[in-house]
Short mmCIF file of C-alpha atoms in Angstrom, two decimals:
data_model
loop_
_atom_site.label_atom_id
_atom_site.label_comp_id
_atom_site.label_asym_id
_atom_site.label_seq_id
_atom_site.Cartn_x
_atom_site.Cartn_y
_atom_site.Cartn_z
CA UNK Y 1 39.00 87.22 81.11
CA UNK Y 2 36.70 86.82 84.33
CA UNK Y 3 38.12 87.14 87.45
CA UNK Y 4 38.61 83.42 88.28
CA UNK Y 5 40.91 83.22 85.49
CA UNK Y 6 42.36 86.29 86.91
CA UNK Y 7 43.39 84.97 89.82
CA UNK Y 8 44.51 81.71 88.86
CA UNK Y 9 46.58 83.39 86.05
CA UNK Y 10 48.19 85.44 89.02
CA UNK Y 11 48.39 82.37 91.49
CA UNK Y 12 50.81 80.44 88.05
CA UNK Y 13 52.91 83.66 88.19
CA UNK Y 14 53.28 83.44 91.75
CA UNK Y 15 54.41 79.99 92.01
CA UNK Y 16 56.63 80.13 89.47
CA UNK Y 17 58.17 83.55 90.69
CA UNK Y 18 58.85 81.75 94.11
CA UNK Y 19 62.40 80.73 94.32
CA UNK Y 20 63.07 83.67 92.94
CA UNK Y 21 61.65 85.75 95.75
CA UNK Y 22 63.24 83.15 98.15
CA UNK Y 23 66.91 83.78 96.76
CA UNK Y 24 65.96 87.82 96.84
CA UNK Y 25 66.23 88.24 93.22
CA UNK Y 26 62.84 88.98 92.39
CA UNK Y 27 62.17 92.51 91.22
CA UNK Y 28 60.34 94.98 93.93
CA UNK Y 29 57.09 94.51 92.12
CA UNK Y 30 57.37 91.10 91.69
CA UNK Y 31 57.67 90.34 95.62
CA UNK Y 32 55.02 92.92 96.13
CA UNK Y 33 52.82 90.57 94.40
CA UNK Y 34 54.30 87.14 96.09
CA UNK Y 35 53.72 88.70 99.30
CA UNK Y 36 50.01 90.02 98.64
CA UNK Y 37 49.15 86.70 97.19
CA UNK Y 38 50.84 84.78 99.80
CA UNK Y 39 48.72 86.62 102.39
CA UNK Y 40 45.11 84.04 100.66
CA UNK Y 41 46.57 81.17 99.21
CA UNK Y 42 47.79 78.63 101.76
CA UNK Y 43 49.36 76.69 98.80
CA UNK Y 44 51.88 79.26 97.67
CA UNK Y 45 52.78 79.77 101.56
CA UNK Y 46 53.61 76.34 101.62
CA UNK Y 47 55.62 76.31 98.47
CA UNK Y 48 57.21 79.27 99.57
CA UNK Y 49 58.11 77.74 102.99
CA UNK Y 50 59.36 74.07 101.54
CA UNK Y 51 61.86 76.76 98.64
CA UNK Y 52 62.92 78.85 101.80
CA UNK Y 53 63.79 75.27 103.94
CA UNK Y 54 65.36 73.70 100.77
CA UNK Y 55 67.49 76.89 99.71
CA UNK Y 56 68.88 76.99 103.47
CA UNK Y 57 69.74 73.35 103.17
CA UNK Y 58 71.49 74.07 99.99
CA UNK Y 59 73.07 76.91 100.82
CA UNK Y 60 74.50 76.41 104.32
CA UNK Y 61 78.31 75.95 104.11
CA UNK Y 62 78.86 72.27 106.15
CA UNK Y 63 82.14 73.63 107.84
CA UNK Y 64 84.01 76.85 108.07
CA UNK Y 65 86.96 77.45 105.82
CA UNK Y 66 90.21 75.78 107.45
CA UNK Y 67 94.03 76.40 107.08
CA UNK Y 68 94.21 72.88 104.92
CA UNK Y 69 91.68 74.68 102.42
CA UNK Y 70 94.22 77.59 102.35
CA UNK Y 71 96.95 75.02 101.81
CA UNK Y 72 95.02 73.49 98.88
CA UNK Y 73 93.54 76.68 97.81
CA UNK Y 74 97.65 78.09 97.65
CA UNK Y 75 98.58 74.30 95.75
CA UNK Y 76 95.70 74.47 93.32
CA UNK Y 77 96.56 77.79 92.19
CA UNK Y 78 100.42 77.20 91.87
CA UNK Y 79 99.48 74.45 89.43
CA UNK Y 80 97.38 76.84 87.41
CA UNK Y 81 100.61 79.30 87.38
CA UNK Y 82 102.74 76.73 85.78
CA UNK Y 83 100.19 75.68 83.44
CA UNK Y 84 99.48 79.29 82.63
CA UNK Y 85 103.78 79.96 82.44
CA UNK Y 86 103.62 76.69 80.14
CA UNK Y 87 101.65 77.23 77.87
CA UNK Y 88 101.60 80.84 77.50
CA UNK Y 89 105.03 80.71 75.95
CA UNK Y 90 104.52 78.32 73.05
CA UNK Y 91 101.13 79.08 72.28
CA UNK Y 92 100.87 82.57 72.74
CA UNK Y 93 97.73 84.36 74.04
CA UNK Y 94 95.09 85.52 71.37
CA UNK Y 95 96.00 88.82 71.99
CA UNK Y 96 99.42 88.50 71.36
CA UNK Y 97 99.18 86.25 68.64
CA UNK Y 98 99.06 89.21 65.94
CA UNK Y 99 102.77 89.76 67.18
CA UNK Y 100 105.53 90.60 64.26
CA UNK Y 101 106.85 87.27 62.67
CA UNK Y 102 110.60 88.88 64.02
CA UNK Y 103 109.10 88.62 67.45
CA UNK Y 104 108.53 85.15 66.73
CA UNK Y 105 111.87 84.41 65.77
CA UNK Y 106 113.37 85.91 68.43
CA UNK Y 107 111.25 83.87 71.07
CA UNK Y 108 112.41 80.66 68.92
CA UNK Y 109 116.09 82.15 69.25
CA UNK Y 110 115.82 82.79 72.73
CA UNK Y 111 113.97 78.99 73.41
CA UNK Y 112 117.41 77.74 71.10
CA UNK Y 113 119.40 79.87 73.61
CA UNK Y 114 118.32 78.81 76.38
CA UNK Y 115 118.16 74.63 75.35
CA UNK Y 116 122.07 75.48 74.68
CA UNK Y 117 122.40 76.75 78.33
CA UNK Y 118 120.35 73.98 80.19
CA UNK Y 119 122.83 71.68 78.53
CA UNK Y 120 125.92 72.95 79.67
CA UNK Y 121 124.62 73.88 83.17
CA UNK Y 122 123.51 70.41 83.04
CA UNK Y 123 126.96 69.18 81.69
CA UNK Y 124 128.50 71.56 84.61
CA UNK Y 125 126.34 70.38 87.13
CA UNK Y 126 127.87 66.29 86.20
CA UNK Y 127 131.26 67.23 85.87
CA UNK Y 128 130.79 68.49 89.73
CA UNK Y 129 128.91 66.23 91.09
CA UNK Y 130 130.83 63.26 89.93
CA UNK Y 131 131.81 60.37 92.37
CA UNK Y 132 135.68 59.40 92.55
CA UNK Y 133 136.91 56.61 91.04
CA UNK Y 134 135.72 53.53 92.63
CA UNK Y 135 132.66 55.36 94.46
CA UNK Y 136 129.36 53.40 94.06
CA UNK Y 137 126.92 55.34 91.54
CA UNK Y 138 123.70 55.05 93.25
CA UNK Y 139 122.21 56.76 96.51
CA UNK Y 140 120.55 54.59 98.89
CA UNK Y 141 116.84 56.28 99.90
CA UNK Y 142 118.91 57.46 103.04
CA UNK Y 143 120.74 59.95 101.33
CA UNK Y 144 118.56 62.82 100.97
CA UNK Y 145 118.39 62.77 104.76
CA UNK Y 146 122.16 63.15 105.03
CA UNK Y 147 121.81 65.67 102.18
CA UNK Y 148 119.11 67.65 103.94
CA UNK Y 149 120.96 68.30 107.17
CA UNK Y 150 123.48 70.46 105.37
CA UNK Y 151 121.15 73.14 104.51
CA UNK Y 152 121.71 76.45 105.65
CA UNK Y 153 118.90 78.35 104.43
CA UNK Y 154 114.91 78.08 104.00
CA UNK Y 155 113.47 80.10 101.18
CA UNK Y 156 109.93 80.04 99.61
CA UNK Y 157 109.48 81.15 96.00
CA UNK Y 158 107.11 83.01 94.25
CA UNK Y 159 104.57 81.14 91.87
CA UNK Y 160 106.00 83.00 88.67
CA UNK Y 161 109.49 81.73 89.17
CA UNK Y 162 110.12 79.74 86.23
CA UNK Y 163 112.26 76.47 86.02
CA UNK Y 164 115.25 78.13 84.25
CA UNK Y 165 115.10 81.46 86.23
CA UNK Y 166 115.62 79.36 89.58
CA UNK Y 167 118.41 77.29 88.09
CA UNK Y 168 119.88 80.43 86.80
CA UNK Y 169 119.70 82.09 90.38
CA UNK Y 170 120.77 78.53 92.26
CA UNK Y 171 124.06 78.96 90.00
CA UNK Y 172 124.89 82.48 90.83
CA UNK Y 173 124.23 82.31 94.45
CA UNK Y 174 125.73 78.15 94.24
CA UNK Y 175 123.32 76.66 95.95
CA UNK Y 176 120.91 73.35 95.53
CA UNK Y 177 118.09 72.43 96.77
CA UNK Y 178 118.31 69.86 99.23
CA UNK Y 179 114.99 69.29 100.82
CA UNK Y 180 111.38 70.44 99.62
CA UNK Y 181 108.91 71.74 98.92
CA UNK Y 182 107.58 71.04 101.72
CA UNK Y 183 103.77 71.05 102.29
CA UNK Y 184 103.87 74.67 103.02
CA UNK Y 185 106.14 75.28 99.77
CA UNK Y 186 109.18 75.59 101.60
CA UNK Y 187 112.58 74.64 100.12
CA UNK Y 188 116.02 74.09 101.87
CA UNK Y 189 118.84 74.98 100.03
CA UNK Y 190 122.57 73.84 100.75
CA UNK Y 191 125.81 75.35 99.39
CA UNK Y 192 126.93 73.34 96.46
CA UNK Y 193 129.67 70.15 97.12
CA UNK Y 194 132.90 72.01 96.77
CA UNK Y 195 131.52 75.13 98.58
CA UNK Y 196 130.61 73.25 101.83
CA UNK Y 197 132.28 75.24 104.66
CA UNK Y 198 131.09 78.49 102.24
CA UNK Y 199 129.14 81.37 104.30
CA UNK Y 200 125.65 81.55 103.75
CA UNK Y 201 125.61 85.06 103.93
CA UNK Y 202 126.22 86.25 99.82
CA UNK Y 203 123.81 83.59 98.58
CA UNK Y 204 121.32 84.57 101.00
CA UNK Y 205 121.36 88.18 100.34
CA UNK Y 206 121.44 87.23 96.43
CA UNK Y 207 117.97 85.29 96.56
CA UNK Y 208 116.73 87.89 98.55
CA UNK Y 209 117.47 90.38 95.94
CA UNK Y 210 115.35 88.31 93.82
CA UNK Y 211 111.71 89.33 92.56
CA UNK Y 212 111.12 85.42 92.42
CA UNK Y 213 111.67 84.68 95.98
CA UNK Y 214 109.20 85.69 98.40
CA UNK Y 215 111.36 85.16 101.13
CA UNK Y 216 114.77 83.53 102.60
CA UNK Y 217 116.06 83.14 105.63
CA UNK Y 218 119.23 81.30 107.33
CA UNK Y 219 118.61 77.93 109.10
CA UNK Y 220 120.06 78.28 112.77
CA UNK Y 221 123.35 75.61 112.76
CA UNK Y 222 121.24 74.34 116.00
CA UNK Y 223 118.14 73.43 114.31
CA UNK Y 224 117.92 70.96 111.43
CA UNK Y 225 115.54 72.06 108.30
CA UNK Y 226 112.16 70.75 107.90
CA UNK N 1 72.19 89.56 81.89
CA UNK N 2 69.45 91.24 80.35
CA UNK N 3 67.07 92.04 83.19
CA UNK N 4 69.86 93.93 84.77
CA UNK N 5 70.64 95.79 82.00
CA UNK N 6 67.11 97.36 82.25
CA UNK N 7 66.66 97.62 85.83
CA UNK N 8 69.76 98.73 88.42
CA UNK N 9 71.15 95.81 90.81
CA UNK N 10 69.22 95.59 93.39
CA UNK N 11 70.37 97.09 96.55
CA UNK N 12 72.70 94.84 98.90
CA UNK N 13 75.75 92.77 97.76
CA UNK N 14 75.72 92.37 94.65
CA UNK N 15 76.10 95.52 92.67
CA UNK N 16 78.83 96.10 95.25
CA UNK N 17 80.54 92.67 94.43
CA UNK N 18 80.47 93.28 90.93
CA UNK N 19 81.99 96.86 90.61
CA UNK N 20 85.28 94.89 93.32
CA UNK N 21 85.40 91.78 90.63
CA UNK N 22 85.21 94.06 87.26
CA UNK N 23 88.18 96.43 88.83
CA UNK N 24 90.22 92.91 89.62
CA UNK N 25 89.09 92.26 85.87
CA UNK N 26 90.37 95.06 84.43
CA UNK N 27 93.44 94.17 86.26
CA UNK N 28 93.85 90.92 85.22
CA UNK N 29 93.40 91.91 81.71
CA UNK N 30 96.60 93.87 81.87
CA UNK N 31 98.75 90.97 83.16
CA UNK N 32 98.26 91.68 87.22
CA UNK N 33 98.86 88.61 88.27
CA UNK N 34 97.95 89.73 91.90
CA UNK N 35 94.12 91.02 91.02
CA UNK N 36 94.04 87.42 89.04
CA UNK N 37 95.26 85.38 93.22
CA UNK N 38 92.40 87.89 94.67
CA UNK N 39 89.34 86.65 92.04
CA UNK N 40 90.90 83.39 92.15
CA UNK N 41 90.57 83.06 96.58
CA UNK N 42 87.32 84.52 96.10
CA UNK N 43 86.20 81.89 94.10
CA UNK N 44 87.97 78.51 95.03
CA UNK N 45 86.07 77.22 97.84
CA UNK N 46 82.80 78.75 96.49
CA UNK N 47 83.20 77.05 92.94
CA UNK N 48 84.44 73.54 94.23
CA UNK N 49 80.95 73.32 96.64
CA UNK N 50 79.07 74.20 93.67
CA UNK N 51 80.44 71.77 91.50
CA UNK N 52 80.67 69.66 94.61
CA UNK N 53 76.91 69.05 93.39
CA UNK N 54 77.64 68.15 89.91
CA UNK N 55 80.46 65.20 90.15
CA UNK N 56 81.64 63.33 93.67
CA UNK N 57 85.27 63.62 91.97
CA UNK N 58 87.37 65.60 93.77
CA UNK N 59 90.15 65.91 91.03
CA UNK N 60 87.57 66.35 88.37
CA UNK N 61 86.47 69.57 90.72
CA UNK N 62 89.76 70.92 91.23
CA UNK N 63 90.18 70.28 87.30
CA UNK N 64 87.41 72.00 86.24
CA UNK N 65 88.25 75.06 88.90
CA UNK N 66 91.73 75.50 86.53
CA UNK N 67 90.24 74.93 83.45
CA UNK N 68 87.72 77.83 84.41
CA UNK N 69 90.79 80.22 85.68
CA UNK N 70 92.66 79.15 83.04
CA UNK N 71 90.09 80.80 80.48
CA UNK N 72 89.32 83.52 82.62
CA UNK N 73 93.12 84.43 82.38
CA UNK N 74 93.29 84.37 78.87
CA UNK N 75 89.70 85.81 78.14
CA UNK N 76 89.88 88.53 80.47
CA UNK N 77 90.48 91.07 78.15
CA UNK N 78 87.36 89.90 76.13
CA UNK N 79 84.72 90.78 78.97
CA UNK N 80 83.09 93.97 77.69
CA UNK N 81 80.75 93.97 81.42
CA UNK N 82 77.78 93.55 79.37
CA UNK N 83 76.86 90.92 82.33
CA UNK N 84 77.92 90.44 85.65
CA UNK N 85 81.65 89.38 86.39
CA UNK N 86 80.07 86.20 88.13
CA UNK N 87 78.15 85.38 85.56
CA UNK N 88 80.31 85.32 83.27
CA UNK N 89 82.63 83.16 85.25
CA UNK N 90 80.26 81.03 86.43
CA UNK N 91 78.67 80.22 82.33
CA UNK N 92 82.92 79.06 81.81
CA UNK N 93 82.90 77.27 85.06
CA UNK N 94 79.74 75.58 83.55
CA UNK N 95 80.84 75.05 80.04
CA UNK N 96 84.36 73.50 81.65
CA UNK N 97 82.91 71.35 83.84
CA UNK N 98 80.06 69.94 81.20
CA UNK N 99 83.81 69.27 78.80
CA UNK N 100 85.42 67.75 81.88
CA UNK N 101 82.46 65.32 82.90
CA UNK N 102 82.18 64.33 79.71
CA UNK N 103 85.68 63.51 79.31
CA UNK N 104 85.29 61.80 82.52
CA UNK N 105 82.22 59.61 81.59
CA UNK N 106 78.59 58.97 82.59
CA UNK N 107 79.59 57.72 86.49
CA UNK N 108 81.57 61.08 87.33
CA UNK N 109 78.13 62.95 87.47
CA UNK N 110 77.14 61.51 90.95
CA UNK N 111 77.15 64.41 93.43
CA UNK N 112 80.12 64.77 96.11
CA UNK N 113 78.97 63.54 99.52
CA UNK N 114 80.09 66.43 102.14
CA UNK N 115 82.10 65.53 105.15
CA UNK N 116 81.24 68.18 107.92
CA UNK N 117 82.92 68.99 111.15
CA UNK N 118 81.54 67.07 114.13
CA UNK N 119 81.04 69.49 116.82
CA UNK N 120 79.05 67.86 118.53
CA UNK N 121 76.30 70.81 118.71
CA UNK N 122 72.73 68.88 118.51
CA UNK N 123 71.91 71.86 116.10
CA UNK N 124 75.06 71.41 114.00
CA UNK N 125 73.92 67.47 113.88
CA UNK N 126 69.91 68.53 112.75
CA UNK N 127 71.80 70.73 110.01
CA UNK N 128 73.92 68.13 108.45
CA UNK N 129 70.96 65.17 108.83
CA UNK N 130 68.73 67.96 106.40
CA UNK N 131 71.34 68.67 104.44
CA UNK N 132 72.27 64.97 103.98
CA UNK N 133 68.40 64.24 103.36
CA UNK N 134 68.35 67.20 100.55
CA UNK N 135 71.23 66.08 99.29
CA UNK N 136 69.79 62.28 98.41
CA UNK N 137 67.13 64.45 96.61
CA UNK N 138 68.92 66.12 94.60
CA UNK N 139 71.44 63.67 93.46
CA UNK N 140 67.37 61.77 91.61
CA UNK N 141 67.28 65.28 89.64
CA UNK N 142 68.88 65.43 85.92
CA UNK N 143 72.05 67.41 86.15
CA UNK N 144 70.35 70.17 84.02
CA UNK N 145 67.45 70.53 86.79
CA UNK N 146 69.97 70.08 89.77
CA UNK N 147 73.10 73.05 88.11
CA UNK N 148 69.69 74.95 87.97
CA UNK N 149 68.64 75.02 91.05
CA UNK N 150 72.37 75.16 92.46
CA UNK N 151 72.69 78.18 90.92
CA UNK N 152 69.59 79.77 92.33
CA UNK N 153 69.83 78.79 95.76
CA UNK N 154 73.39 78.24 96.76
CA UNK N 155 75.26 80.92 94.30
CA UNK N 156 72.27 83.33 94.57
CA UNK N 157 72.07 83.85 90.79
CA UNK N 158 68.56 85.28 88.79
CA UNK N 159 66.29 83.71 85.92
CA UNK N 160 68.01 85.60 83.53
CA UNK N 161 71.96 85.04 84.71
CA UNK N 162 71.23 81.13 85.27
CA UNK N 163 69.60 81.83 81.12
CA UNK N 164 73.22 83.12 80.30
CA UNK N 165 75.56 80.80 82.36
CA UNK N 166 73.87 77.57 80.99
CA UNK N 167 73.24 79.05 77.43
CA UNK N 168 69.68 79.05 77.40
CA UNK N 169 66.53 80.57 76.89
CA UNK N 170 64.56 82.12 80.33
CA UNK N 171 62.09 79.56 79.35
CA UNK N 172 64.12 76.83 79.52
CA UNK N 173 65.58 77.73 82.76
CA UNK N 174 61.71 78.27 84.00
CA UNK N 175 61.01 74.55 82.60
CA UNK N 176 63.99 73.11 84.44
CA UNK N 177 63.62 75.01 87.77
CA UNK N 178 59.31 73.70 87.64
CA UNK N 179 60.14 69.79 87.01
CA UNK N 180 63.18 70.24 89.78
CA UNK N 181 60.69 71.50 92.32
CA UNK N 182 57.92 69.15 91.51
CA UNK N 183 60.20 66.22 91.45
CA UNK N 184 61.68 67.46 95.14
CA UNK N 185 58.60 67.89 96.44
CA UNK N 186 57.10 64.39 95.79
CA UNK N 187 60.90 63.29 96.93
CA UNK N 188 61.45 64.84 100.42
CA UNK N 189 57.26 65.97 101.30
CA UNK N 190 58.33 65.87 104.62
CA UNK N 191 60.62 69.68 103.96
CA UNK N 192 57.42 71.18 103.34
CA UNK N 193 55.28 70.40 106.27
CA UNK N 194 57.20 70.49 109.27
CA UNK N 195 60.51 72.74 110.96
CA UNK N 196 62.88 69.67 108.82
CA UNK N 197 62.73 66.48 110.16
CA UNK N 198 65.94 66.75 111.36
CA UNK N 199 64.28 68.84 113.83
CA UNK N 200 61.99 66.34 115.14
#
């Protein structure tokens, strides 16, 4: 090899090691060589200079991070929870897929278990909610309003809360939701029908007790709820 | 990633960034559901821009985000750190979004046109008009030649990582990274001869 084809063989290594030095992950020895051969060929400084211009185009955020990202950020990943809480039940995880076939039956027991439950809560919930005789049996879009002025607490729940573990926990502490989520995840919960005039004070400290509520508080009598 | 596997990290960032992400990992593997929020923040907005490039579809984005997660969750347990924790993510991110595009159809592969914030800062405005006019560029490159070169410059990711996330050979990546550059260059001349015309 003579030394023209010396240094055109090292001038092809160059040029094709530039964006490489330009997004810093070139090895030591390879920018030692960029930079030396930069220093005589005027083409490779001006490949090197359009890759520098085009990687700061590329890589320069447009706009700073903002409290909607956060909000969508917070949204995004709530619907990867449920998906994750979902599916992880029926279709177990590879890892836990070599469980015992009892295991198995228990989960199908427990899934039978808790079917028979969400139909007599649900049963429960109609027998109390029932109109009297002669009520109409539809809301007008107005309602919810009406409904959402009795709250008397605010609580936001934790991702991992599950749709049967919050009914559960709205039963003990008898409470529904009245209002929410809002866009910050906020939910307003009222004392059921019956319990009306009811302090807010035992339910609250129940869903505080909770590992699935990341916090509750009382709505002042003064202020309505969001 | 093979070339690190020979040589130490360089110095800087990213040997740093991977021992924080491989302890979150390790946590996630057990079930910490936490560790998982913490990878997942640090990834979000970072993720969406860069697929921002591949599809204009802002669903299909936040699709292929949970899709990647998703796997992540489940997988965690499988990463034996023989790359780097971004890597890794980033070759799911890659694979999910190829499924989801596909899914979506040939139109879904336009690139996302970026709103910015209008400050109202002449520099701010020279900014966004180069990286509006880079941005026409690169939406003329195959998506091959344009996740390449996305990866390099805006997610800061070597030869032999970029071999890894897109499942191919160094050469390949060489090939694709060449024609992108030769095809930009005859597209936007202008970036190479002057302070951006944005500038001007």
């Amino acid at each position: 090899m003579n030394q023209s084809d010396d240094v055109f063989s090292i001038h092809r290594r160059v040029w094709e090691l530039i964006p490489w030095v330009v997004n810093g992950r070139a090895s030591g020895e390879e920018l030692r060589m960029v930079e030396e051969h930069l220093a005589d060929c005027s083409d490779c400084r001006e490949e090197h200079e359009f890759q520098t211009r085009l990687r700061a185009a590329m890589s320069a955020e447009p706009r700073p991070d903002t409290k909607a990202d956060g909000v969508a950020a917070a949204a995004s990943l709530q619907r990867l929870w449920q998906r994750v809480d979902g599916e992880e039940e029926p279709a177990l995880p590879v890892v836990r897929r070599r469980a015992s076939s009892s295991f198995a039956r228990g989960l199908l027991l427990a899934v039978l278990i808790e079917a028979v439950g969400m139909v007599a809560l649900s049963a429960a919930l109609w027998t109390r909610d029932s109109p009297p005789p002669g009520a109409p049996l539809y809301r007008t879009l107005s309602a919810p309003a009406e409904n959402a002025s009795r709250a008397t607490i605010r609580a936001v729940l934790q991702p991992t809360l599950t749709l049967g573990e919050l009914q559960a926990l709205l039963e003990r502490a008898q409470l529904q939701i009245v209002a929410g989520p809002s866009d910050a995840g906020v939910y307003s919960l009222a004392p059921q029908p019956a319990l009306a005039v009811a302090s807010a004070q035992p339910a609250l400290a129940q869903l505080r007790a909770h590992p699935g509520v990341r916090f509750a508080e009382p709505i002042d009598a003064a202020r309505q709820p969001p | 990633m093979r070339a690190e596997a020979v040589t130490p990290p360089q110095p800087g960032t990213k040997a740093a960034d991977n021992d924080r992400e491989l302890a979150l990992l390790r946590l996630v593997a057990q079930g910490d559901r936490q560790a998982f929020e913490t990878l997942y923040a640090d990834y979000y907005r970072r993720l969406g821009r860069f697929l921002a490039r591949l599809t204009q579809r802002q669903e299909l984005i936040e699709e292929a985000v949970n899709d990647t997660f998703w796997v992540v969750w489940q997988k965690s347990g499988e990463f034996r750190g023989d790359s780097l924790v971004s890597t890794w993510i980033m070759g799911i991110a890659y694979r999910c979004t190829l499924k989801t595009l596909r899914r979506a159809g040939g139109a879904a592969t336009e690139p996302l046109v970026e709103e910015y914030e209008d400050t109202g800062a002449p520099e701010v405005h020279a900014q966004q008009e180069l990286r509006d006019w880079v941005g026409k560029g690169l939406r003329h490159l195959p998506l091959e030649q344009r996740t390449t070169l996305e990866l390099a410059y805006y997610m800061g990711h070597s030869c032999e990582e970029i071999g890894e996330i897109m499942d191919c050979s160094v050469g390949t990546v060489k090939a694709r990274m060449f024609h992108a550059r030769v095809k930009l260059r005859n597209l936007l001349p202008a970036l190479g001869g002057m302070t951006g015309r944005a500038k001007a």
